[in-house]
Amino acid sequence: MSRRCELTGKAVLSGNRVSHSNRKTRRRFLPNLVNVTLTSDVLKRSVKLRVSANALKTVDHRGGLDAFLLKAHTEELSPKAAELKRAVAKATVAVASVAVAA
């Protein structure tokens, strides 16, 4: 399992640990990843994802998982999230066409 957010693509960064004597040694900055279950309103199902805490705030800010996925760039998403985005977009179009026909 890689240390990469499935929604935003945030990954491990590297830098220097600087001691009091100003010695520099390499260190890693790990993203704050959490395992969460998010619910898709359009698909009416829940999905387990490994996302960063920052991505959770962004999902909430944008109005849910569906809104986040529709606005996100596909290149940043994991393959699992990209497939979910395609399903949400397809279901959104289907719901919109039913609403127009009615």
Coordinates of N, CA, C and O in Angstrom, one line a residue:
M1 N 0.9 -1.2 0.0 CA 0.0 0.0 0.0 C 0.9 1.2 0.0 O 1.8 1.4 0.9
S2 N 0.7 2.1 -1.0 CA 1.6 3.2 -1.1 C 1.1 4.4 -0.2 O -0.1 4.4 0.2
R3 N 2.0 5.2 0.2 CA 1.7 6.4 1.0 C 1.3 7.5 0.1 O 2.0 8.5 0.0
R4 N 0.1 7.4 -0.5 CA -0.4 8.4 -1.4 C -1.9 8.5 -1.2 O -2.6 7.6 -1.1
C5 N -2.4 9.8 -1.2 CA -3.8 10.1 -1.0 C -4.5 9.7 -2.3 O -4.0 10.0 -3.4
E6 N -5.6 8.9 -2.2 CA -6.3 8.5 -3.4 C -7.1 9.6 -4.1 O -7.4 9.5 -5.3
L7 N -7.4 10.7 -3.4 CA -8.1 11.8 -4.0 C -7.3 12.9 -4.5 O -7.5 13.5 -5.6
T8 N -6.3 13.3 -3.7 CA -5.5 14.5 -4.1 C -4.2 14.2 -4.7 O -3.5 15.0 -5.2
G9 N -3.7 12.9 -4.5 CA -2.4 12.6 -5.0 C -1.2 13.0 -4.1 O -0.1 12.8 -4.5
K10 N -1.5 13.5 -2.9 CA -0.4 13.9 -2.0 C 0.4 12.7 -1.6 O -0.1 11.6 -1.4
A11 N 1.7 12.8 -1.7 CA 2.6 11.7 -1.4 C 3.7 12.1 -0.5 O 3.7 13.2 0.0
V12 N 4.7 11.2 -0.2 CA 5.8 11.5 0.7 C 6.7 12.5 0.1 O 7.0 12.5 -1.1
L13 N 7.1 13.4 0.9 CA 8.1 14.4 0.5 C 9.4 14.2 1.3 O 9.4 13.6 2.3
S14 N 10.5 14.6 0.8 CA 11.8 14.4 1.5 C 12.4 15.8 1.7 O 12.2 16.7 1.0
G15 N 13.2 15.9 2.7 CA 13.9 17.1 3.1 C 15.1 16.8 4.0 O 15.5 15.7 4.1
N16 N 15.5 17.8 4.7 CA 16.6 17.7 5.6 C 16.2 17.9 7.1 O 15.4 18.8 7.4
R17 N 16.7 17.0 7.9 CA 16.5 17.2 9.4 C 17.8 18.0 9.8 O 18.9 17.6 9.5
V18 N 17.6 19.1 10.4 CA 18.7 20.0 10.7 C 18.8 20.0 12.2 O 17.9 20.4 13.0
S19 N 20.0 19.6 12.7 CA 20.3 19.5 14.1 C 20.7 20.9 14.7 O 20.8 21.9 13.9
H20 N 20.8 21.0 16.0 CA 21.2 22.2 16.6 C 22.6 22.7 16.1 O 22.9 23.8 16.0
S21 N 23.5 21.7 15.8 CA 24.8 22.0 15.3 C 24.8 22.3 13.8 O 25.8 22.4 13.1
N22 N 23.6 22.3 13.2 CA 23.4 22.6 11.8 C 23.8 21.5 10.8 O 24.1 21.7 9.7
R23 N 23.9 20.2 11.4 CA 24.2 19.1 10.5 C 22.9 18.7 9.8 O 21.8 18.8 10.3
K24 N 23.0 18.3 8.5 CA 21.8 18.0 7.7 C 21.8 16.5 7.4 O 22.8 16.0 6.8
T25 N 20.7 15.9 7.8 CA 20.5 14.5 7.4 C 19.2 14.4 6.7 O 18.2 15.1 7.0
R26 N 19.0 13.4 5.8 CA 17.7 13.3 5.1 C 16.6 12.7 5.9 O 16.9 11.9 6.8
R27 N 15.4 13.2 5.7 CA 14.2 12.8 6.4 C 13.1 12.7 5.5 O 13.2 13.2 4.3
R28 N 12.0 12.1 5.9 CA 10.8 12.0 5.1 C 9.6 12.7 5.8 O 9.4 12.6 7.0
F29 N 8.8 13.4 5.0 CA 7.6 14.1 5.4 C 6.4 13.2 4.9 O 6.2 13.2 3.7
L30 N 5.8 12.5 5.8 CA 4.7 11.6 5.5 C 3.4 12.3 5.5 O 3.1 13.1 6.3
P31 N 2.5 12.1 4.5 CA 1.2 12.7 4.5 C 0.3 12.1 5.6 O 0.5 10.9 6.0
N32 N -0.6 12.9 6.1 CA -1.5 12.4 7.2 C -2.7 11.6 6.5 O -3.7 12.2 6.2
L33 N -2.5 10.3 6.3 CA -3.5 9.5 5.6 C -4.4 8.8 6.7 O -3.9 8.3 7.7
V34 N -5.6 8.7 6.3 CA -6.6 8.0 7.1 C -7.5 7.1 6.2 O -7.8 7.5 5.1
N35 N -7.9 6.0 6.8 CA -8.8 5.1 6.0 C -10.3 5.6 6.4 O -10.6 5.6 7.6
V36 N -11.0 5.9 5.4 CA -12.4 6.4 5.6 C -13.4 5.7 4.6 O -13.0 5.2 3.6
T37 N -14.6 5.8 5.0 CA -15.7 5.3 4.2 C -16.5 6.5 3.8 O -17.1 7.1 4.7
L38 N -16.5 6.9 2.5 CA -17.3 8.0 2.0 C -18.5 7.5 1.3 O -18.5 6.5 0.6
T39 N -19.6 8.2 1.4 CA -20.9 7.8 0.7 C -21.1 8.7 -0.5 O -21.0 9.9 -0.5
S40 N -21.4 8.0 -1.6 CA -21.8 8.7 -2.9 C -23.3 8.8 -2.9 O -24.0 7.8 -2.9
D41 N -23.8 10.0 -3.1 CA -25.2 10.2 -3.1 C -25.8 9.8 -4.4 O -26.9 9.2 -4.4
V42 N -25.1 10.0 -5.5 CA -25.7 9.6 -6.8 C -25.7 8.1 -7.0 O -26.7 7.5 -7.5
L43 N -24.6 7.4 -6.6 CA -24.5 6.0 -6.7 C -25.2 5.2 -5.6 O -25.4 4.0 -5.8
K44 N -25.6 5.9 -4.6 CA -26.2 5.3 -3.4 C -25.5 4.1 -2.8 O -26.0 3.1 -2.5
R45 N -24.2 4.3 -2.7 CA -23.3 3.3 -2.0 C -22.1 4.0 -1.4 O -21.8 5.1 -1.6
S46 N -21.5 3.2 -0.5 CA -20.3 3.8 0.2 C -19.0 3.2 -0.4 O -19.0 2.1 -0.9
V47 N -17.9 3.9 -0.2 CA -16.7 3.5 -0.8 C -15.6 3.7 0.2 O -15.5 4.8 0.9
K48 N -14.7 2.7 0.4 CA -13.6 2.8 1.3 C -12.4 3.4 0.5 O -12.0 2.9 -0.5
L49 N -11.8 4.5 1.1 CA -10.7 5.1 0.4 C -9.6 5.5 1.5 O -9.9 5.6 2.7
R50 N -8.4 5.6 1.0 CA -7.3 6.1 1.9 C -6.9 7.5 1.5 O -6.3 7.7 0.4
V51 N -7.3 8.4 2.3 CA -7.2 9.8 1.9 C -6.5 10.6 3.0 O -6.4 10.2 4.1
S52 N -6.0 11.8 2.6 CA -5.3 12.7 3.6 C -6.4 13.4 4.3 O -7.5 13.6 3.9
A53 N -6.0 13.9 5.5 CA -6.9 14.7 6.3 C -7.3 16.0 5.6 O -8.5 16.5 5.7
N54 N -6.4 16.5 4.8 CA -6.7 17.7 4.0 C -7.7 17.4 2.9 O -8.6 18.3 2.7
A55 N -7.7 16.3 2.3 CA -8.7 15.9 1.3 C -10.0 15.7 1.9 O -11.0 16.1 1.3
L56 N -10.1 15.3 3.2 CA -11.4 15.2 3.9 C -12.0 16.5 4.0 O -13.2 16.7 3.8
K57 N -11.2 17.5 4.4 CA -11.7 18.9 4.6 C -12.2 19.4 3.2 O -13.3 20.1 3.1
T58 N -11.5 19.1 2.1 CA -11.9 19.6 0.8 C -13.1 18.9 0.3 O -14.0 19.6 -0.3
V59 N -13.3 17.6 0.6 CA -14.5 16.9 0.2 C -15.7 17.5 0.9 O -16.8 17.8 0.3
D60 N -15.6 17.8 2.2 CA -16.6 18.4 3.0 C -16.9 19.9 2.4 O -18.1 20.3 2.3
H61 N -15.9 20.6 2.1 CA -16.1 22.0 1.6 C -16.8 22.0 0.3 O -17.6 22.9 0.0
R62 N -16.5 21.1 -0.6 CA -17.1 21.1 -1.9 C -18.5 20.5 -2.0 O -19.1 20.5 -3.0
G63 N -18.9 19.9 -0.9 CA -20.3 19.4 -0.8 C -20.5 17.9 -1.0 O -21.5 17.5 -1.4
G64 N -19.4 17.2 -0.7 CA -19.6 15.7 -0.7 C -18.6 15.1 -1.7 O -18.0 15.8 -2.5
L65 N -18.6 13.8 -1.7 CA -17.7 13.0 -2.6 C -18.0 13.2 -4.0 O -17.1 13.4 -4.8
D66 N -19.3 13.2 -4.4 CA -19.7 13.3 -5.8 C -19.2 14.7 -6.4 O -18.6 14.7 -7.5
A67 N -19.4 15.8 -5.7 CA -19.0 17.1 -6.1 C -17.5 17.2 -6.2 O -16.9 17.8 -7.2
F68 N -16.8 16.6 -5.3 CA -15.3 16.6 -5.3 C -14.8 15.9 -6.5 O -13.9 16.4 -7.2
L69 N -15.3 14.7 -6.8 CA -14.8 13.9 -7.9 C -15.1 14.5 -9.2 O -14.3 14.5 -10.2
L70 N -16.3 15.2 -9.4 CA -16.6 15.8 -10.7 C -15.7 17.0 -11.0 O -15.4 17.3 -12.1
K71 N -15.2 17.6 -9.9 CA -14.3 18.8 -10.1 C -12.9 18.4 -10.1 O -12.1 19.2 -10.6
A72 N -12.5 17.3 -9.7 CA -11.1 16.9 -9.6 C -10.5 16.5 -10.9 O -11.3 16.0 -11.8
H73 N -9.2 16.7 -11.1 CA -8.5 16.2 -12.3 C -8.3 14.7 -12.2 O -7.8 14.2 -11.2
T74 N -8.5 14.0 -13.3 CA -8.4 12.6 -13.3 C -7.0 12.1 -13.1 O -6.7 11.1 -12.5
E75 N -6.0 12.9 -13.5 CA -4.6 12.5 -13.4 C -4.2 12.4 -11.9 O -3.3 11.7 -11.6
E76 N -4.8 13.2 -11.0 CA -4.4 13.2 -9.6 C -5.1 12.0 -8.9 O -4.5 11.6 -7.9
L77 N -6.1 11.5 -9.4 CA -6.9 10.4 -8.7 C -6.2 9.1 -8.9 O -5.5 8.8 -9.9
S78 N -6.4 8.2 -7.9 CA -5.9 6.8 -8.0 C -6.8 6.1 -9.0 O -7.9 6.6 -9.4
P79 N -6.4 5.0 -9.5 CA -7.3 4.2 -10.5 C -8.7 3.9 -9.9 O -9.7 4.0 -10.6
K80 N -8.7 3.6 -8.6 CA -10.0 3.3 -8.0 C -10.9 4.5 -8.0 O -12.1 4.5 -8.3
A81 N -10.3 5.7 -7.6 CA -11.1 6.9 -7.6 C -11.4 7.4 -9.0 O -12.5 8.0 -9.2
A82 N -10.6 7.2 -10.0 CA -10.9 7.6 -11.3 C -12.1 6.8 -11.9 O -12.9 7.3 -12.5
E83 N -12.1 5.5 -11.6 CA -13.3 4.6 -12.0 C -14.5 5.1 -11.3 O -15.6 5.2 -11.9
L84 N -14.4 5.5 -10.0 CA -15.6 6.0 -9.3 C -16.0 7.3 -9.9 O -17.2 7.6 -10.0
K85 N -15.1 8.2 -10.3 CA -15.5 9.4 -11.0 C -16.2 9.2 -12.3 O -17.2 9.9 -12.5
R86 N -15.8 8.2 -13.1 CA -16.5 7.9 -14.3 C -17.9 7.4 -14.0 O -18.9 7.8 -14.7
A87 N -18.1 6.6 -13.0 CA -19.4 6.1 -12.6 C -20.3 7.2 -12.1 O -21.5 7.2 -12.4
V88 N -19.8 8.1 -11.3 CA -20.5 9.3 -10.8 C -21.0 10.2 -12.0 O -22.1 10.6 -12.0
A89 N -20.1 10.4 -12.9 CA -20.4 11.3 -14.0 C -21.5 10.6 -14.9 O -22.4 11.3 -15.3
K90 N -21.4 9.3 -15.1 CA -22.4 8.6 -15.9 C -23.7 8.6 -15.2 O -24.8 8.9 -15.8
A91 N -23.8 8.4 -13.9 CA -25.0 8.4 -13.1 C -25.6 9.8 -13.1 O -26.8 10.0 -13.1
T92 N -24.8 10.8 -13.0 CA -25.3 12.2 -12.9 C -26.0 12.6 -14.3 O -27.0 13.2 -14.3
V93 N -25.4 12.2 -15.4 CA -26.0 12.4 -16.7 C -27.3 11.7 -16.8 O -28.3 12.3 -17.3
A94 N -27.4 10.5 -16.3 CA -28.6 9.7 -16.4 C -29.7 10.3 -15.5 O -30.9 10.4 -16.0
V95 N -29.4 10.8 -14.3 CA -30.3 11.5 -13.5 C -30.8 12.8 -14.1 O -32.0 13.1 -14.1
A96 N -29.9 13.5 -14.7 CA -30.3 14.8 -15.3 C -31.2 14.6 -16.5 O -32.1 15.3 -16.8
S97 N -30.9 13.5 -17.3 CA -31.8 13.3 -18.5 C -33.2 12.8 -18.1 O -34.2 13.1 -18.7
V98 N -33.3 12.1 -17.0 CA -34.6 11.7 -16.4 C -35.4 12.9 -15.9 O -36.6 13.0 -16.1
A99 N -34.7 13.8 -15.3 CA -35.3 15.0 -14.8 C -35.8 15.9 -15.9 O -36.9 16.6 -15.8
V100 N -35.1 16.0 -17.0 CA -35.5 16.8 -18.2 C -36.7 16.2 -18.8 O -37.6 16.9 -19.3
A101 N -36.7 14.9 -18.9 CA -37.8 14.2 -19.6 C -39.1 14.3 -18.8 O -40.2 14.3 -19.4
A102 N -39.0 14.4 -17.5 CA -40.2 14.5 -16.7 C -40.9 15.8 -16.6 O -40.9 16.7 -17.3

